[in-house]
């Protein structure tokens, strides 16, 4: 499908939210693609999996490119779900060790879809469901999309009927904001995130090892050999996980650190210094010296998972027609910590009837 470039920043179009057909699933369920334009940014979102298919922003010369890794058709997303390109992740982002958890006096078995662990909500998590989608009210100059669905009691083993609303907003300043809300009729665990991969030189342009990254985290959670947390929280000082000052992503990627060997690269939860907050606060920034594009991440969440696309192989071809390799993008997934149900000293992910789950994350795009 041919791309239509956005106009230059001095001729920014009025905000808009539009929908178009984007194929069907094998059972005939239609999938829509929604386009949000505001503040000089264009974002395309699929009703399948709440997937952010593309994010188009300018470089320092005003040239637009899609900086989000993705696929060209819904059939490809169905056939290649494991990278979770741009997907809405739930009910539980990241891993739950042993594919089970105990809440109260009951133990709930979950699908083991990542070795012995349950990953990203199980075999058919939120990323593989079709969401109801509709344009949503937005502030002046912004464009918003509301995605909603009800996850029935017992879906993928999780207890409670969970009503979920996810609002994607492109702000008047061109930022992409994610607001998640959920309510349950029985005690359960919830942790939602978006799994977008970014390459600030444009998807399919090559490695992000030269991107400069800063994360406001003095500690990280240590992983077991199966990549689920052990419960230990370690200092970043003196390790490849010290991004408190900006430095290239690839600076210590080949250092041989045992934690990097487990994931074949970065796949680590950073314990954000700010903790849980009521409003999104700045926690990370990544920039490309080549294009001048920069991304600042703000969130209410206590953790940020850095993943350097370690298992993205050339079997995946992006909308550009170029094949992806490991390290061709990075994900900064704002979330509660992996495996929190097994570690009481981690921030709690338990949601009970009468409580409301709320989480917000903002991706602010700039140039320098």
mmCIF file of C-alpha atoms in Angstrom, residues 65-348:
data_model
loop_
_atom_site.group_PDB
_atom_site.id
_atom_site.type_symbol
_atom_site.label_atom_id
_atom_site.label_comp_id
_atom_site.label_asym_id
_atom_site.label_seq_id
_atom_site.Cartn_x
_atom_site.Cartn_y
_atom_site.Cartn_z
ATOM 1 C CA UNK A 65 9.448 8.300 8.417
ATOM 2 C CA UNK A 66 7.675 5.499 10.247
ATOM 3 C CA UNK A 67 9.705 4.826 13.402
ATOM 4 C CA UNK A 68 7.675 1.814 14.647
ATOM 5 C CA UNK A 69 8.512 -1.746 13.619
ATOM 6 C CA UNK A 70 5.529 -3.644 12.257
ATOM 7 C CA UNK A 71 4.062 -5.798 9.518
ATOM 8 C CA UNK A 72 2.133 -4.985 6.345
ATOM 9 C CA UNK A 73 -1.008 -7.157 6.658
ATOM 10 C CA UNK A 74 -3.251 -8.646 9.318
ATOM 11 C CA UNK A 75 -2.403 -12.128 8.004
ATOM 12 C CA UNK A 76 1.253 -11.479 8.827
ATOM 13 C CA UNK A 77 0.393 -10.347 12.358
ATOM 14 C CA UNK A 78 -1.617 -13.536 12.885
ATOM 15 C CA UNK A 79 1.123 -15.740 11.423
ATOM 16 C CA UNK A 80 3.944 -14.043 13.376
ATOM 17 C CA UNK A 81 2.591 -13.112 16.813
ATOM 18 C CA UNK A 82 5.703 -13.688 18.924
ATOM 19 C CA UNK A 83 7.484 -10.338 18.439
ATOM 20 C CA UNK A 84 4.276 -8.616 19.665
ATOM 21 C CA UNK A 85 4.955 -5.737 17.261
ATOM 22 C CA UNK A 86 3.102 -2.698 18.640
ATOM 23 C CA UNK A 87 0.561 -4.809 20.524
ATOM 24 C CA UNK A 88 -1.624 -4.088 23.541
ATOM 25 C CA UNK A 89 -0.395 -6.600 26.122
ATOM 26 C CA UNK A 90 -2.593 -8.189 28.798
ATOM 27 C CA UNK A 91 -3.931 -9.449 31.037
ATOM 28 C CA UNK A 92 -0.419 -9.550 32.415
ATOM 29 C CA UNK A 93 2.584 -7.987 30.701
ATOM 30 C CA UNK A 94 5.844 -9.901 30.837
ATOM 31 C CA UNK A 95 6.314 -13.243 32.599
ATOM 32 C CA UNK A 96 4.596 -15.106 35.397
ATOM 33 C CA UNK A 97 6.963 -17.851 36.531
ATOM 34 C CA UNK A 98 5.762 -21.427 36.554
ATOM 35 C CA UNK A 99 2.651 -20.413 34.578
ATOM 36 C CA UNK A 100 0.539 -20.121 37.720
ATOM 37 C CA UNK A 101 -0.126 -17.797 40.642
ATOM 38 C CA UNK A 102 -1.917 -17.960 43.972
ATOM 39 C CA UNK A 103 -4.427 -15.379 45.085
ATOM 40 C CA UNK A 104 -6.184 -15.891 48.391
ATOM 41 C CA UNK A 105 -6.621 -19.608 48.891
ATOM 42 C CA UNK A 106 -6.695 -20.525 45.196
ATOM 43 C CA UNK A 107 -3.981 -21.299 42.679
ATOM 44 C CA UNK A 108 -4.672 -20.400 39.059
ATOM 45 C CA UNK A 109 -2.880 -22.343 36.293
ATOM 46 C CA UNK A 110 -2.015 -20.343 33.177
ATOM 47 C CA UNK A 111 -0.771 -21.297 29.705
ATOM 48 C CA UNK A 112 2.966 -21.969 29.602
ATOM 49 C CA UNK A 113 3.805 -20.205 26.326
ATOM 50 C CA UNK A 114 7.403 -19.217 27.179
ATOM 51 C CA UNK A 115 9.186 -22.301 28.431
ATOM 52 C CA UNK A 116 7.846 -22.837 31.964
ATOM 53 C CA UNK A 117 6.418 -19.310 32.147
ATOM 54 C CA UNK A 118 3.256 -17.534 31.073
ATOM 55 C CA UNK A 119 4.267 -14.612 28.852
ATOM 56 C CA UNK A 120 2.188 -11.518 27.966
ATOM 57 C CA UNK A 121 -1.154 -12.930 29.048
ATOM 58 C CA UNK A 122 -0.867 -16.430 27.616
ATOM 59 C CA UNK A 123 -1.355 -18.183 24.297
ATOM 60 C CA UNK A 124 -4.244 -15.886 23.295
ATOM 61 C CA UNK A 125 -3.638 -12.699 25.197
ATOM 62 C CA UNK A 126 -5.071 -9.277 24.450
ATOM 63 C CA UNK A 127 -2.664 -8.950 21.503
ATOM 64 C CA UNK A 128 -4.594 -11.651 19.620
ATOM 65 C CA UNK A 129 -8.131 -10.345 20.203
ATOM 66 C CA UNK A 130 -10.233 -7.989 18.110
ATOM 67 C CA UNK A 131 -11.181 -4.889 20.090
ATOM 68 C CA UNK A 132 -14.214 -2.664 19.691
ATOM 69 C CA UNK A 133 -12.869 0.636 18.348
ATOM 70 C CA UNK A 134 -14.372 4.121 18.101
ATOM 71 C CA UNK A 135 -13.197 7.705 17.898
ATOM 72 C CA UNK A 136 -13.000 9.199 21.386
ATOM 73 C CA UNK A 137 -13.398 12.748 22.737
ATOM 74 C CA UNK A 138 -10.087 14.591 22.803
ATOM 75 C CA UNK A 139 -8.640 17.927 23.882
ATOM 76 C CA UNK A 140 -8.471 20.697 21.285
ATOM 77 C CA UNK A 141 -5.937 19.880 18.590
ATOM 78 C CA UNK A 142 -5.721 16.185 19.586
ATOM 79 C CA UNK A 143 -7.091 12.952 18.090
ATOM 80 C CA UNK A 144 -8.114 9.911 20.170
ATOM 81 C CA UNK A 145 -9.209 6.308 19.704
ATOM 82 C CA UNK A 146 -11.005 4.183 22.305
ATOM 83 C CA UNK A 147 -10.425 0.415 22.299
ATOM 84 C CA UNK A 148 -12.582 -1.705 24.593
ATOM 85 C CA UNK A 149 -13.360 -5.326 25.337
ATOM 86 C CA UNK A 150 -14.568 -7.566 28.152
ATOM 87 C CA UNK A 151 -12.235 -10.392 29.061
ATOM 88 C CA UNK A 152 -14.423 -13.181 30.462
ATOM 89 C CA UNK A 153 -13.752 -14.946 33.741
ATOM 90 C CA UNK A 154 -11.191 -17.689 33.169
ATOM 91 C CA UNK A 155 -9.799 -16.311 29.898
ATOM 92 C CA UNK A 156 -6.275 -17.732 29.625
ATOM 93 C CA UNK A 157 -6.721 -18.932 33.210
ATOM 94 C CA UNK A 158 -7.089 -15.489 34.819
ATOM 95 C CA UNK A 159 -9.945 -15.061 37.307
ATOM 96 C CA UNK A 160 -12.666 -12.417 37.141
ATOM 97 C CA UNK A 161 -14.546 -10.751 34.331
ATOM 98 C CA UNK A 162 -12.340 -7.810 33.381
ATOM 99 C CA UNK A 163 -13.710 -4.765 31.567
ATOM 100 C CA UNK A 164 -10.869 -2.978 29.791
ATOM 101 C CA UNK A 165 -10.648 0.407 28.066
ATOM 102 C CA UNK A 166 -7.545 1.644 26.288
ATOM 103 C CA UNK A 167 -7.463 5.165 24.875
ATOM 104 C CA UNK A 168 -4.756 6.053 22.366
ATOM 105 C CA UNK A 169 -4.338 9.812 21.914
ATOM 106 C CA UNK A 170 -2.148 11.795 19.556
ATOM 107 C CA UNK A 171 -1.857 15.127 21.322
ATOM 108 C CA UNK A 172 -1.792 18.626 19.858
ATOM 109 C CA UNK A 173 1.991 18.505 20.387
ATOM 110 C CA UNK A 174 2.338 15.258 18.412
ATOM 111 C CA UNK A 175 2.916 12.936 21.397
ATOM 112 C CA UNK A 176 1.361 9.462 21.566
ATOM 113 C CA UNK A 177 -0.398 8.771 24.860
ATOM 114 C CA UNK A 178 -1.766 5.451 26.177
ATOM 115 C CA UNK A 179 -4.414 5.468 28.943
ATOM 116 C CA UNK A 180 -5.541 2.119 30.346
ATOM 117 C CA UNK A 181 -8.501 1.465 32.634
ATOM 118 C CA UNK A 182 -9.889 -1.801 33.984
ATOM 119 C CA UNK A 183 -12.405 -3.084 36.516
ATOM 120 C CA UNK A 184 -13.087 -6.629 37.717
ATOM 121 C CA UNK A 185 -15.882 -8.551 39.415
ATOM 122 C CA UNK A 186 -13.473 -10.886 41.271
ATOM 123 C CA UNK A 187 -9.926 -10.575 42.632
ATOM 124 C CA UNK A 188 -7.369 -10.900 39.842
ATOM 125 C CA UNK A 189 -3.975 -9.606 38.690
ATOM 126 C CA UNK A 190 -3.557 -7.005 35.946
ATOM 127 C CA UNK A 191 -0.610 -5.324 34.247
ATOM 128 C CA UNK A 192 -1.076 -3.736 30.810
ATOM 129 C CA UNK A 193 1.416 -2.198 28.405
ATOM 130 C CA UNK A 194 2.137 -1.435 24.769
ATOM 131 C CA UNK A 195 4.847 -3.430 23.006
ATOM 132 C CA UNK A 196 5.953 -0.994 20.311
ATOM 133 C CA UNK A 197 9.491 -1.240 18.984
ATOM 134 C CA UNK A 198 11.097 1.989 17.802
ATOM 135 C CA UNK A 199 13.914 2.763 15.436
ATOM 136 C CA UNK A 200 14.328 6.532 15.289
ATOM 137 C CA UNK A 201 16.078 6.335 11.910
ATOM 138 C CA UNK A 202 12.982 4.649 10.452
ATOM 139 C CA UNK A 203 11.791 1.056 10.560
ATOM 140 C CA UNK A 204 13.933 -1.269 8.462
ATOM 141 C CA UNK A 205 16.891 1.128 8.534
ATOM 142 C CA UNK A 206 19.208 -1.136 10.526
ATOM 143 C CA UNK A 207 20.526 -1.434 14.063
ATOM 144 C CA UNK A 208 19.647 0.842 16.983
ATOM 145 C CA UNK A 209 22.941 0.165 18.769
ATOM 146 C CA UNK A 210 24.044 3.755 18.092
ATOM 147 C CA UNK A 211 20.861 5.205 19.617
ATOM 148 C CA UNK A 212 21.623 6.953 22.898
ATOM 149 C CA UNK A 213 19.510 5.862 25.869
ATOM 150 C CA UNK A 214 18.927 7.248 29.335
ATOM 151 C CA UNK A 215 16.753 5.549 31.994
ATOM 152 C CA UNK A 216 16.059 7.099 35.406
ATOM 153 C CA UNK A 217 16.602 3.843 37.295
ATOM 154 C CA UNK A 218 19.244 3.004 39.891
ATOM 155 C CA UNK A 219 18.185 -0.649 40.184
ATOM 156 C CA UNK A 220 16.946 -3.554 38.057
ATOM 157 C CA UNK A 221 15.275 -6.885 38.731
ATOM 158 C CA UNK A 222 17.550 -9.901 38.303
ATOM 159 C CA UNK A 223 16.329 -12.678 35.994
ATOM 160 C CA UNK A 224 16.558 -16.426 36.422
ATOM 161 C CA UNK A 225 17.812 -18.599 33.528
ATOM 162 C CA UNK A 226 14.199 -18.744 32.258
ATOM 163 C CA UNK A 227 14.078 -14.889 32.122
ATOM 164 C CA UNK A 228 11.565 -14.564 34.990
ATOM 165 C CA UNK A 229 12.667 -12.473 37.997
ATOM 166 C CA UNK A 230 14.323 -14.231 40.907
ATOM 167 C CA UNK A 231 13.047 -11.567 43.317
ATOM 168 C CA UNK A 232 16.482 -9.995 43.735
ATOM 169 C CA UNK A 233 16.765 -6.268 43.009
ATOM 170 C CA UNK A 234 20.307 -5.200 42.097
ATOM 171 C CA UNK A 235 22.096 -1.877 41.664
ATOM 172 C CA UNK A 236 22.850 -0.790 38.103
ATOM 173 C CA UNK A 237 26.178 0.801 39.135
ATOM 174 C CA UNK A 238 29.109 -0.941 37.485
ATOM 175 C CA UNK A 239 26.891 -3.038 35.190
ATOM 176 C CA UNK A 240 25.719 -2.819 31.554
ATOM 177 C CA UNK A 241 22.354 -1.714 32.981
ATOM 178 C CA UNK A 242 23.575 1.698 34.097
ATOM 179 C CA UNK A 243 21.768 4.118 31.775
ATOM 180 C CA UNK A 244 21.456 6.879 34.354
ATOM 181 C CA UNK A 245 23.494 8.999 31.950
ATOM 182 C CA UNK A 246 22.792 8.756 28.230
ATOM 183 C CA UNK A 247 25.019 6.358 26.313
ATOM 184 C CA UNK A 248 24.755 4.145 23.212
ATOM 185 C CA UNK A 249 22.436 1.148 23.526
ATOM 186 C CA UNK A 250 25.158 -1.112 22.158
ATOM 187 C CA UNK A 251 27.971 0.163 24.379
ATOM 188 C CA UNK A 252 28.036 -2.999 26.531
ATOM 189 C CA UNK A 253 25.700 -5.257 24.583
ATOM 190 C CA UNK A 254 28.508 -7.768 24.018
ATOM 191 C CA UNK A 255 30.025 -7.492 27.493
ATOM 192 C CA UNK A 256 29.208 -11.096 28.370
ATOM 193 C CA UNK A 257 27.247 -10.097 31.481
ATOM 194 C CA UNK A 258 25.256 -13.175 32.648
ATOM 195 C CA UNK A 259 21.942 -11.281 32.540
ATOM 196 C CA UNK A 260 22.535 -10.269 28.904
ATOM 197 C CA UNK A 261 23.366 -13.863 27.996
ATOM 198 C CA UNK A 262 20.005 -15.059 29.333
ATOM 199 C CA UNK A 263 18.049 -12.860 26.937
ATOM 200 C CA UNK A 264 20.648 -12.670 24.126
ATOM 201 C CA UNK A 265 20.652 -8.924 24.731
ATOM 202 C CA UNK A 266 18.682 -6.504 26.872
ATOM 203 C CA UNK A 267 15.412 -7.950 28.171
ATOM 204 C CA UNK A 268 15.370 -6.443 31.614
ATOM 205 C CA UNK A 269 13.000 -4.646 33.950
ATOM 206 C CA UNK A 270 14.368 -1.389 35.331
ATOM 207 C CA UNK A 271 13.113 -0.306 38.763
ATOM 208 C CA UNK A 272 12.261 3.327 38.121
ATOM 209 C CA UNK A 273 13.499 5.714 40.796
ATOM 210 C CA UNK A 274 10.152 7.548 40.889
ATOM 211 C CA UNK A 275 8.014 4.472 41.740
ATOM 212 C CA UNK A 276 4.263 4.479 41.081
ATOM 213 C CA UNK A 277 2.882 7.964 40.414
ATOM 214 C CA UNK A 278 -0.573 9.434 39.902
ATOM 215 C CA UNK A 279 0.438 11.242 36.692
ATOM 216 C CA UNK A 280 3.003 10.320 34.038
ATOM 217 C CA UNK A 281 6.530 11.450 34.923
ATOM 218 C CA UNK A 282 9.659 11.399 32.708
ATOM 219 C CA UNK A 283 11.596 8.147 33.055
ATOM 220 C CA UNK A 284 13.577 7.595 29.847
ATOM 221 C CA UNK A 285 14.841 9.199 26.677
ATOM 222 C CA UNK A 286 16.281 7.671 23.527
ATOM 223 C CA UNK A 287 17.729 9.632 20.624
ATOM 224 C CA UNK A 288 19.364 9.022 17.265
ATOM 225 C CA UNK A 289 22.472 11.018 16.385
ATOM 226 C CA UNK A 290 21.847 10.232 12.714
ATOM 227 C CA UNK A 291 18.255 11.455 12.272
ATOM 228 C CA UNK A 292 18.024 13.839 15.204
ATOM 229 C CA UNK A 293 14.779 12.247 16.333
ATOM 230 C CA UNK A 294 14.320 11.740 20.073
ATOM 231 C CA UNK A 295 11.701 9.968 22.145
ATOM 232 C CA UNK A 296 10.972 10.827 25.775
ATOM 233 C CA UNK A 297 8.921 8.332 27.810
ATOM 234 C CA UNK A 298 6.699 9.425 30.696
ATOM 235 C CA UNK A 299 4.664 6.964 32.757
ATOM 236 C CA UNK A 300 2.760 6.305 35.965
ATOM 237 C CA UNK A 301 4.260 2.798 36.134
ATOM 238 C CA UNK A 302 7.063 1.666 38.481
ATOM 239 C CA UNK A 303 8.972 -0.396 35.912
ATOM 240 C CA UNK A 304 10.345 -0.100 32.386
ATOM 241 C CA UNK A 305 11.298 -3.189 30.394
ATOM 242 C CA UNK A 306 14.104 -2.601 27.910
ATOM 243 C CA UNK A 307 14.056 -5.153 25.086
ATOM 244 C CA UNK A 308 16.455 -4.916 22.146
ATOM 245 C CA UNK A 309 14.491 -7.079 19.692
ATOM 246 C CA UNK A 310 16.743 -10.042 20.384
ATOM 247 C CA UNK A 311 14.525 -12.598 18.651
ATOM 248 C CA UNK A 312 13.430 -10.511 15.668
ATOM 249 C CA UNK A 313 14.880 -12.399 12.717
ATOM 250 C CA UNK A 314 14.851 -11.828 8.915
ATOM 251 C CA UNK A 315 11.688 -13.928 8.610
ATOM 252 C CA UNK A 316 9.965 -10.655 9.582
ATOM 253 C CA UNK A 317 9.686 -8.059 6.841
ATOM 254 C CA UNK A 318 8.368 -4.614 7.666
ATOM 255 C CA UNK A 319 6.041 -2.392 5.629
ATOM 256 C CA UNK A 320 9.186 -0.903 4.052
ATOM 257 C CA UNK A 321 9.888 -4.275 2.456
ATOM 258 C CA UNK A 322 13.163 -4.591 4.370
ATOM 259 C CA UNK A 323 13.868 -7.581 6.612
ATOM 260 C CA UNK A 324 14.418 -7.101 10.339
ATOM 261 C CA UNK A 325 17.385 -8.418 12.270
ATOM 262 C CA UNK A 326 17.953 -8.681 16.035
ATOM 263 C CA UNK A 327 18.743 -5.231 17.380
ATOM 264 C CA UNK A 328 16.874 -3.351 14.642
ATOM 265 C CA UNK A 329 14.549 -1.784 17.208
ATOM 266 C CA UNK A 330 14.064 -1.408 20.925
ATOM 267 C CA UNK A 331 11.007 -1.597 23.150
ATOM 268 C CA UNK A 332 10.561 0.500 26.285
ATOM 269 C CA UNK A 333 7.602 -1.207 27.942
ATOM 270 C CA UNK A 334 6.177 0.681 30.924
ATOM 271 C CA UNK A 335 4.632 -1.817 33.339
ATOM 272 C CA UNK A 336 4.538 -3.286 36.812
ATOM 273 C CA UNK A 337 7.291 -5.809 37.403
ATOM 274 C CA UNK A 338 7.216 -9.261 35.859
ATOM 275 C CA UNK A 339 6.139 -12.093 38.173
ATOM 276 C CA UNK A 340 4.883 -9.729 40.885
ATOM 277 C CA UNK A 341 2.328 -12.308 42.151
ATOM 278 C CA UNK A 342 5.261 -14.421 43.410
ATOM 279 C CA UNK A 343 7.202 -11.563 45.022
ATOM 280 C CA UNK A 344 5.310 -9.648 47.737
ATOM 281 C CA UNK A 345 8.038 -6.973 47.921
ATOM 282 C CA UNK A 346 7.324 -5.987 44.290
ATOM 283 C CA UNK A 347 4.581 -3.374 43.683
ATOM 284 C CA UNK A 348 1.255 -5.208 43.787
#
